[in-house]
mmCIF file of N, CA and C in Angstrom:
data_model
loop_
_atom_site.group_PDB
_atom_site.id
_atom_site.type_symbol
_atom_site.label_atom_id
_atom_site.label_comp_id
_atom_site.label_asym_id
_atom_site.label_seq_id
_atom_site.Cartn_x
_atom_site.Cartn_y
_atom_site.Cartn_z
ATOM 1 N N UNK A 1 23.191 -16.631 -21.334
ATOM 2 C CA UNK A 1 23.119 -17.694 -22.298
ATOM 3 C C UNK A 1 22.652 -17.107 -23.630
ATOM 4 N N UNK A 2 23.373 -16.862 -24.618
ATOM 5 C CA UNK A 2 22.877 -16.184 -25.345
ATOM 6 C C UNK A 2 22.028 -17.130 -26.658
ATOM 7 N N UNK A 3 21.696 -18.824 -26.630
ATOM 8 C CA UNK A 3 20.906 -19.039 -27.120
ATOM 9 C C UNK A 3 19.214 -18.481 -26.475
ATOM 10 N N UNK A 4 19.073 -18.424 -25.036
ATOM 11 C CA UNK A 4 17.872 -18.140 -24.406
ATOM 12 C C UNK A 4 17.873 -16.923 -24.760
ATOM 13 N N UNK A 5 18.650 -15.954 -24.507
ATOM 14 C CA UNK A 5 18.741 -14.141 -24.639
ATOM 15 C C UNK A 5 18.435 -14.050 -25.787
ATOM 16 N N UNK A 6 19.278 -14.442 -26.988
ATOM 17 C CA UNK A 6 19.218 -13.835 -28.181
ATOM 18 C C UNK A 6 18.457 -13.987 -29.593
ATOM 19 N N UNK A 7 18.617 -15.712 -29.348
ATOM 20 C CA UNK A 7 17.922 -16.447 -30.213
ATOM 21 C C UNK A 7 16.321 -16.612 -29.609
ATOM 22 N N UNK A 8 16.422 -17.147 -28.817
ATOM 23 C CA UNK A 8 14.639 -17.186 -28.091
ATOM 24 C C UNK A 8 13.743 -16.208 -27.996
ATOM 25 N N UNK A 9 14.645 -15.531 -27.130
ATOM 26 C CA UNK A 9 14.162 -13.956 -26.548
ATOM 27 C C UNK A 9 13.819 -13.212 -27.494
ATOM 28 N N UNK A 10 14.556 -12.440 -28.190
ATOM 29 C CA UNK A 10 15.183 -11.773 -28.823
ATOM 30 C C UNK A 10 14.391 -11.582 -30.384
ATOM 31 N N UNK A 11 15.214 -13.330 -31.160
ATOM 32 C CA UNK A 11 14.733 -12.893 -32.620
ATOM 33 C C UNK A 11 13.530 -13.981 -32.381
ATOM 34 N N UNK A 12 13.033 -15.123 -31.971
ATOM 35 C CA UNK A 12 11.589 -16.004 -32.130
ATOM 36 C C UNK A 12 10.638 -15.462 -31.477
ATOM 37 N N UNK A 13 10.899 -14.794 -30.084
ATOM 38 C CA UNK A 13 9.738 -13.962 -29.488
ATOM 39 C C UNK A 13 9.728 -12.760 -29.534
ATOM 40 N N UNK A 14 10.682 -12.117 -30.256
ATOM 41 C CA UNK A 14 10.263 -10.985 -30.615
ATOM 42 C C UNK A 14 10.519 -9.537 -29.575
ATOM 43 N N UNK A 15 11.348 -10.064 -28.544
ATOM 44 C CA UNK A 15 11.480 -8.755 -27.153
ATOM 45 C C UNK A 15 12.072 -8.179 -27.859
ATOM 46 N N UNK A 16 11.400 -6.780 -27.266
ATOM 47 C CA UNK A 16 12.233 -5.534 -27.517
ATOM 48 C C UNK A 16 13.074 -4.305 -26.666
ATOM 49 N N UNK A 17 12.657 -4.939 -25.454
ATOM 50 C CA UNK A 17 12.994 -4.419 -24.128
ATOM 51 C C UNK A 17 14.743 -4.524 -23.913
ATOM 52 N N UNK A 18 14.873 -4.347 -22.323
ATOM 53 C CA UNK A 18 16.486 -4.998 -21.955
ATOM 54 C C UNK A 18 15.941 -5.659 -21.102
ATOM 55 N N UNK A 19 17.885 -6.672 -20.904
ATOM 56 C CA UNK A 19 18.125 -7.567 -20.070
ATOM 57 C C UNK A 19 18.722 -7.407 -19.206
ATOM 58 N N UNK A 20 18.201 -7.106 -17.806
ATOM 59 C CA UNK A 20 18.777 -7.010 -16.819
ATOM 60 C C UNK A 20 19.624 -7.877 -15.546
ATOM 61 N N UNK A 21 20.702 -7.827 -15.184
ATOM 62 C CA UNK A 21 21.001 -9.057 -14.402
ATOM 63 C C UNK A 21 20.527 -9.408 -13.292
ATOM 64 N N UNK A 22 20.514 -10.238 -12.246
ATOM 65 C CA UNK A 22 19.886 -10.313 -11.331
ATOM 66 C C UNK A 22 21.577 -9.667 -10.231
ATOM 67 N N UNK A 23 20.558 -9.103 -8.968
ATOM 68 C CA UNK A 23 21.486 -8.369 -8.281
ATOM 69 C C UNK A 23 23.040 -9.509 -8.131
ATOM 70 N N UNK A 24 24.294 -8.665 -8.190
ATOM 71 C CA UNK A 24 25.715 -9.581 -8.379
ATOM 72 C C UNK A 24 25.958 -10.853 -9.111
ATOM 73 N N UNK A 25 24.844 -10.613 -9.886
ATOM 74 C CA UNK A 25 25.109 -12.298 -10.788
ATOM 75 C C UNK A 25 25.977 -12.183 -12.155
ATOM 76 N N UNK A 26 26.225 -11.215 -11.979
ATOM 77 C CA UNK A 26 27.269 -11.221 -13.075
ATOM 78 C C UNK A 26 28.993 -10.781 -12.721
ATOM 79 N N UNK A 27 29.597 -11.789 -13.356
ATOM 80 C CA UNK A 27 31.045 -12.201 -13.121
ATOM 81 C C UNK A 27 31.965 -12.204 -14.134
ATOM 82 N N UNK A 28 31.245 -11.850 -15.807
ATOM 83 C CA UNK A 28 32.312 -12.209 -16.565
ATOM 84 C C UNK A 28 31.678 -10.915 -17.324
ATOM 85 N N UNK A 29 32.506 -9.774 -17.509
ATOM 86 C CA UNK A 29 31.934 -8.984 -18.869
ATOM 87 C C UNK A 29 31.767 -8.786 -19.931
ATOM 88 N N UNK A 30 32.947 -9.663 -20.679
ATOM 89 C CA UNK A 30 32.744 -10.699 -22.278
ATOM 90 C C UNK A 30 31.760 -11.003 -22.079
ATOM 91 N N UNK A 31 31.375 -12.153 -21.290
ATOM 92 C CA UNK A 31 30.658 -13.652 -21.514
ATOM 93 C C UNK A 31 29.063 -13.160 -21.598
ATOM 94 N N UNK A 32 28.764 -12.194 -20.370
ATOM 95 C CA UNK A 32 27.222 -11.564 -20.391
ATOM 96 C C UNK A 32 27.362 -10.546 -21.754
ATOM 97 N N UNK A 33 28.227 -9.869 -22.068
ATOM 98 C CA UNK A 33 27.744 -8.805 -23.128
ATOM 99 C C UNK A 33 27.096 -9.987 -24.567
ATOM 100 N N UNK A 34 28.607 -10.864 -24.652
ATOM 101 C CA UNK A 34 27.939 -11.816 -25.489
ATOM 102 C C UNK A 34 27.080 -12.887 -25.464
ATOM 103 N N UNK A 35 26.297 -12.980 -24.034
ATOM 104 C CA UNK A 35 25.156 -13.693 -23.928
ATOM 105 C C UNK A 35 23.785 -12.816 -24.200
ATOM 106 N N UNK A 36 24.411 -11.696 -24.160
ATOM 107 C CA UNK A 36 22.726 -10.819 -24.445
ATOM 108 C C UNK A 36 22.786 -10.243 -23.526
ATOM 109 N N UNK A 37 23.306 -10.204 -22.453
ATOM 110 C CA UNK A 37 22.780 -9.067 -21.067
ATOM 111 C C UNK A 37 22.973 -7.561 -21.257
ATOM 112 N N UNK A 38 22.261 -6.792 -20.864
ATOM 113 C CA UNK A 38 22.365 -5.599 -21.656
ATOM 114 C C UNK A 38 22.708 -4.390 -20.520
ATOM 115 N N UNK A 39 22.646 -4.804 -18.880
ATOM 116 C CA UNK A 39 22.534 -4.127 -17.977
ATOM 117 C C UNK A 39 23.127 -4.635 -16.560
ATOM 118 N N UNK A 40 23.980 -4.455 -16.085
ATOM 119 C CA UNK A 40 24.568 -5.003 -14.711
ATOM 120 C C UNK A 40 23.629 -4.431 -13.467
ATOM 121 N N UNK A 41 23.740 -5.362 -12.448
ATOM 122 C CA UNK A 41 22.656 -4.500 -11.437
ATOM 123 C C UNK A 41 23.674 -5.423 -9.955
ATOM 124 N N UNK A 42 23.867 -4.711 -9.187
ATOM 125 C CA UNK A 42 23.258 -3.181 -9.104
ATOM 126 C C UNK A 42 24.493 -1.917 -9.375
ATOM 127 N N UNK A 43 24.975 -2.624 -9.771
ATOM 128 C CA UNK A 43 26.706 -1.587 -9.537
ATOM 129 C C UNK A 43 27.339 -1.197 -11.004
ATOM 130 N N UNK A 44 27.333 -1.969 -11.516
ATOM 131 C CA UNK A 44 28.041 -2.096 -12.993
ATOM 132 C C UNK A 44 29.445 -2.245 -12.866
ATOM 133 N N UNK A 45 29.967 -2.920 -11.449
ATOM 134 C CA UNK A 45 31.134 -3.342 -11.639
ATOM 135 C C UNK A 45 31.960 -3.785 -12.565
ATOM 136 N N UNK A 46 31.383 -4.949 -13.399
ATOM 137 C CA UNK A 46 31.930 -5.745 -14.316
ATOM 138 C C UNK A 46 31.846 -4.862 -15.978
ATOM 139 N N UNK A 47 30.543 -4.422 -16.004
ATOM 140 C CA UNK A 47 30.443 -3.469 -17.086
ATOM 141 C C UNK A 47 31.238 -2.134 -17.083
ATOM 142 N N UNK A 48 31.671 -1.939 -16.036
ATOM 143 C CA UNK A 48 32.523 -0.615 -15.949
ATOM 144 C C UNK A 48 33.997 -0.879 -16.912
ATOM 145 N N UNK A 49 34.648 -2.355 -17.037
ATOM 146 C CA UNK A 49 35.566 -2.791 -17.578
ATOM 147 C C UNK A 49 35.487 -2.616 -18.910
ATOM 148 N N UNK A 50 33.844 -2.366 -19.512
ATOM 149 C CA UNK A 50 33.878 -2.620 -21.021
ATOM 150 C C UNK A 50 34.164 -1.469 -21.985
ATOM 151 N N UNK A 51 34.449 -0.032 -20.958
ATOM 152 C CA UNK A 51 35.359 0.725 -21.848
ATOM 153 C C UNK A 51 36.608 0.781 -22.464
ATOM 154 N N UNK A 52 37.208 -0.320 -21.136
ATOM 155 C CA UNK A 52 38.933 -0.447 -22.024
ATOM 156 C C UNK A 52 38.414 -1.920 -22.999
ATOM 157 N N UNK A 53 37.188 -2.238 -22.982
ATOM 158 C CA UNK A 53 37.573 -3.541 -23.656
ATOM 159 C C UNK A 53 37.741 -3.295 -25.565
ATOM 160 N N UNK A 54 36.394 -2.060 -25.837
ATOM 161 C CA UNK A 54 36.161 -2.087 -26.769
ATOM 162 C C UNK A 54 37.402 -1.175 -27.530
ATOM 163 N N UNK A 55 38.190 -0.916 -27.490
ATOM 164 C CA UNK A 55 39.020 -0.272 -28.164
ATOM 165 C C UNK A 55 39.722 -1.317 -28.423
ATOM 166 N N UNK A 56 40.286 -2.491 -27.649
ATOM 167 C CA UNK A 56 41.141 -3.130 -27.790
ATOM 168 C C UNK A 56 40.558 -4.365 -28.431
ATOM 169 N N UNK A 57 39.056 -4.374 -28.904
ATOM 170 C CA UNK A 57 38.361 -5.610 -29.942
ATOM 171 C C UNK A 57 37.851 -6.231 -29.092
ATOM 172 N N UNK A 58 38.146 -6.632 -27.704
ATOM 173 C CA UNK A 58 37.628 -8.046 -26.804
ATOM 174 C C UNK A 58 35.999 -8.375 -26.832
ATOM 175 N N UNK A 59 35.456 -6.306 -27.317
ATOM 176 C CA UNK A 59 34.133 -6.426 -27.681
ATOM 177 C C UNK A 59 33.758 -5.034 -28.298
ATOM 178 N N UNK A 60 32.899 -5.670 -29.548
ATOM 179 C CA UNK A 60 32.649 -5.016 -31.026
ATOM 180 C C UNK A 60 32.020 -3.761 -30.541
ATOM 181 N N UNK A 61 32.408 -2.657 -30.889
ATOM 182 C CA UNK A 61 31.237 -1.202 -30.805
ATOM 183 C C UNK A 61 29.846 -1.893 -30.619
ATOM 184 N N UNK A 62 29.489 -2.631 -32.167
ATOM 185 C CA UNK A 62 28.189 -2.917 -32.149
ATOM 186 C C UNK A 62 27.298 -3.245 -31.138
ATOM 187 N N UNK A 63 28.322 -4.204 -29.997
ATOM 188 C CA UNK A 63 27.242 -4.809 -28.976
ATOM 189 C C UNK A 63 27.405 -4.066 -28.129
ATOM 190 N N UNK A 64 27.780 -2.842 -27.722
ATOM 191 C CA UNK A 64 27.380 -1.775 -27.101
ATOM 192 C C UNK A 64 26.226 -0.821 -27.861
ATOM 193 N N UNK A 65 26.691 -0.632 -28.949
ATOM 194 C CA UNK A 65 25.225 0.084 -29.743
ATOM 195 C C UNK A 65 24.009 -0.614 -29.603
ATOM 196 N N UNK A 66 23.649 -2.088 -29.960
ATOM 197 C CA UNK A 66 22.171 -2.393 -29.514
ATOM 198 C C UNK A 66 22.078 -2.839 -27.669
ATOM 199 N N UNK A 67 23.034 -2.556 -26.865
ATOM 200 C CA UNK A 67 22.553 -2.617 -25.335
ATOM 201 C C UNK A 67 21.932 -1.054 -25.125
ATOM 202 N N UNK A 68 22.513 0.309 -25.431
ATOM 203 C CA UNK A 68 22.466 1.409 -25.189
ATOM 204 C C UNK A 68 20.677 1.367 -26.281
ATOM 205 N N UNK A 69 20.243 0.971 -26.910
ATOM 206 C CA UNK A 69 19.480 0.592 -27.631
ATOM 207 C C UNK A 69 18.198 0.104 -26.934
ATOM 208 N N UNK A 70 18.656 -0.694 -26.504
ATOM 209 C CA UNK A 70 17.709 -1.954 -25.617
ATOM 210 C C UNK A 70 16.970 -0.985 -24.443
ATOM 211 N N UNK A 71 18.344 -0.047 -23.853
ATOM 212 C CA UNK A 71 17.764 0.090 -22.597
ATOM 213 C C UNK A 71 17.009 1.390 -23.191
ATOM 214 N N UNK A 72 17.400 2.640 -24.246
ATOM 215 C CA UNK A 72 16.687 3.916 -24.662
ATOM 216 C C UNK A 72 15.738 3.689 -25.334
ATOM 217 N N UNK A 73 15.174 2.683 -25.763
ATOM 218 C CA UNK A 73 14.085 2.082 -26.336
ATOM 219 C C UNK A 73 12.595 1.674 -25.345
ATOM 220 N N UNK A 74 13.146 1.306 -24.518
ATOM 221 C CA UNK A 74 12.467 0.930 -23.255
ATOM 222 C C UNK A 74 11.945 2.105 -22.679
ATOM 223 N N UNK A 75 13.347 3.190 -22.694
ATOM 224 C CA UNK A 75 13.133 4.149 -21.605
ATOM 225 C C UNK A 75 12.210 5.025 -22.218
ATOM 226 N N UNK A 76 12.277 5.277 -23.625
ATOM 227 C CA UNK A 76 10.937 5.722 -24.600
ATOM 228 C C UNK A 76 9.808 5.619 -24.575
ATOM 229 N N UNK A 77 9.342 4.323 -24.683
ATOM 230 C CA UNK A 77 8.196 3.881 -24.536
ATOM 231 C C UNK A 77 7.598 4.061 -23.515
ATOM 232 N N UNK A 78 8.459 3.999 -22.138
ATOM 233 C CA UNK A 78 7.781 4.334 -20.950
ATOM 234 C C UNK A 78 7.533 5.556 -20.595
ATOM 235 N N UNK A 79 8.281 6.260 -21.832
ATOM 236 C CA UNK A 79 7.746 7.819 -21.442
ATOM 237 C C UNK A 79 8.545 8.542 -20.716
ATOM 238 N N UNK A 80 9.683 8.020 -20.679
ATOM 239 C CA UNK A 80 10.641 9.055 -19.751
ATOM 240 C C UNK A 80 11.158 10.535 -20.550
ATOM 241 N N UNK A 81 11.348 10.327 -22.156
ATOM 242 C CA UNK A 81 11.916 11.353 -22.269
ATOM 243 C C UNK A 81 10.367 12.701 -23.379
ATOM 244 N N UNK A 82 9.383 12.128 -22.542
ATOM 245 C CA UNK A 82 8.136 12.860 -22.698
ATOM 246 C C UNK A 82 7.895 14.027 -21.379
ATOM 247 N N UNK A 83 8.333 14.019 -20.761
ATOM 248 C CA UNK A 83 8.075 14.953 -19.055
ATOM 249 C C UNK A 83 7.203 13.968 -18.590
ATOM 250 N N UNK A 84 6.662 12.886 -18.590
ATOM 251 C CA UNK A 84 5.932 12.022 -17.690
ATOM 252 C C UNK A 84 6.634 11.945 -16.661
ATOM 253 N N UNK A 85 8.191 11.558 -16.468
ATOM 254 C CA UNK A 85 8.870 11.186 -15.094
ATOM 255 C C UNK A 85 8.950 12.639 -14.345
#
């Protein structure tokens, strides 16, 4: 829902994290990229589609640049690319 994801979440509260799906709940790979979801779980079935999508426009570079964003931002902070993991 990308008023809850994007608008709520996002720009009024301020997350800076990602959005992960809940295990197989995702069915449409337009509809979640443009609701805000930033991560398929557990497979990336549906997200696996969004390489032929973006060449062909169905979805903008951009909203792949702030998902890849969402999740290396996260993965930062937690210290993964420090030798902590």
């Amino acid at each position: 829902n990308s008023h809850l994801l994007k608008k709520l979440l996002r720009e009024d509260l301020g997350f800076k994290g990602f959005v992960m799906s809940d295990w197989g709940a995702t069915h449409d790979t337009k509809g979640s990229i443009d609701g805000g979801l930033d991560v398929e779980m557990p497979t990336g079935k549906h997200f696996g589609e969004l390489y032929g999508m973006i060449p062909q426009g169905d979805v903008p570079e951009e909203a792949l640049n702030q998902m890849v964003t969402h999740v290396l931002t996260s993965m930062y902070f937690a210290g993964h690319f420090d030798g902590r993991f």
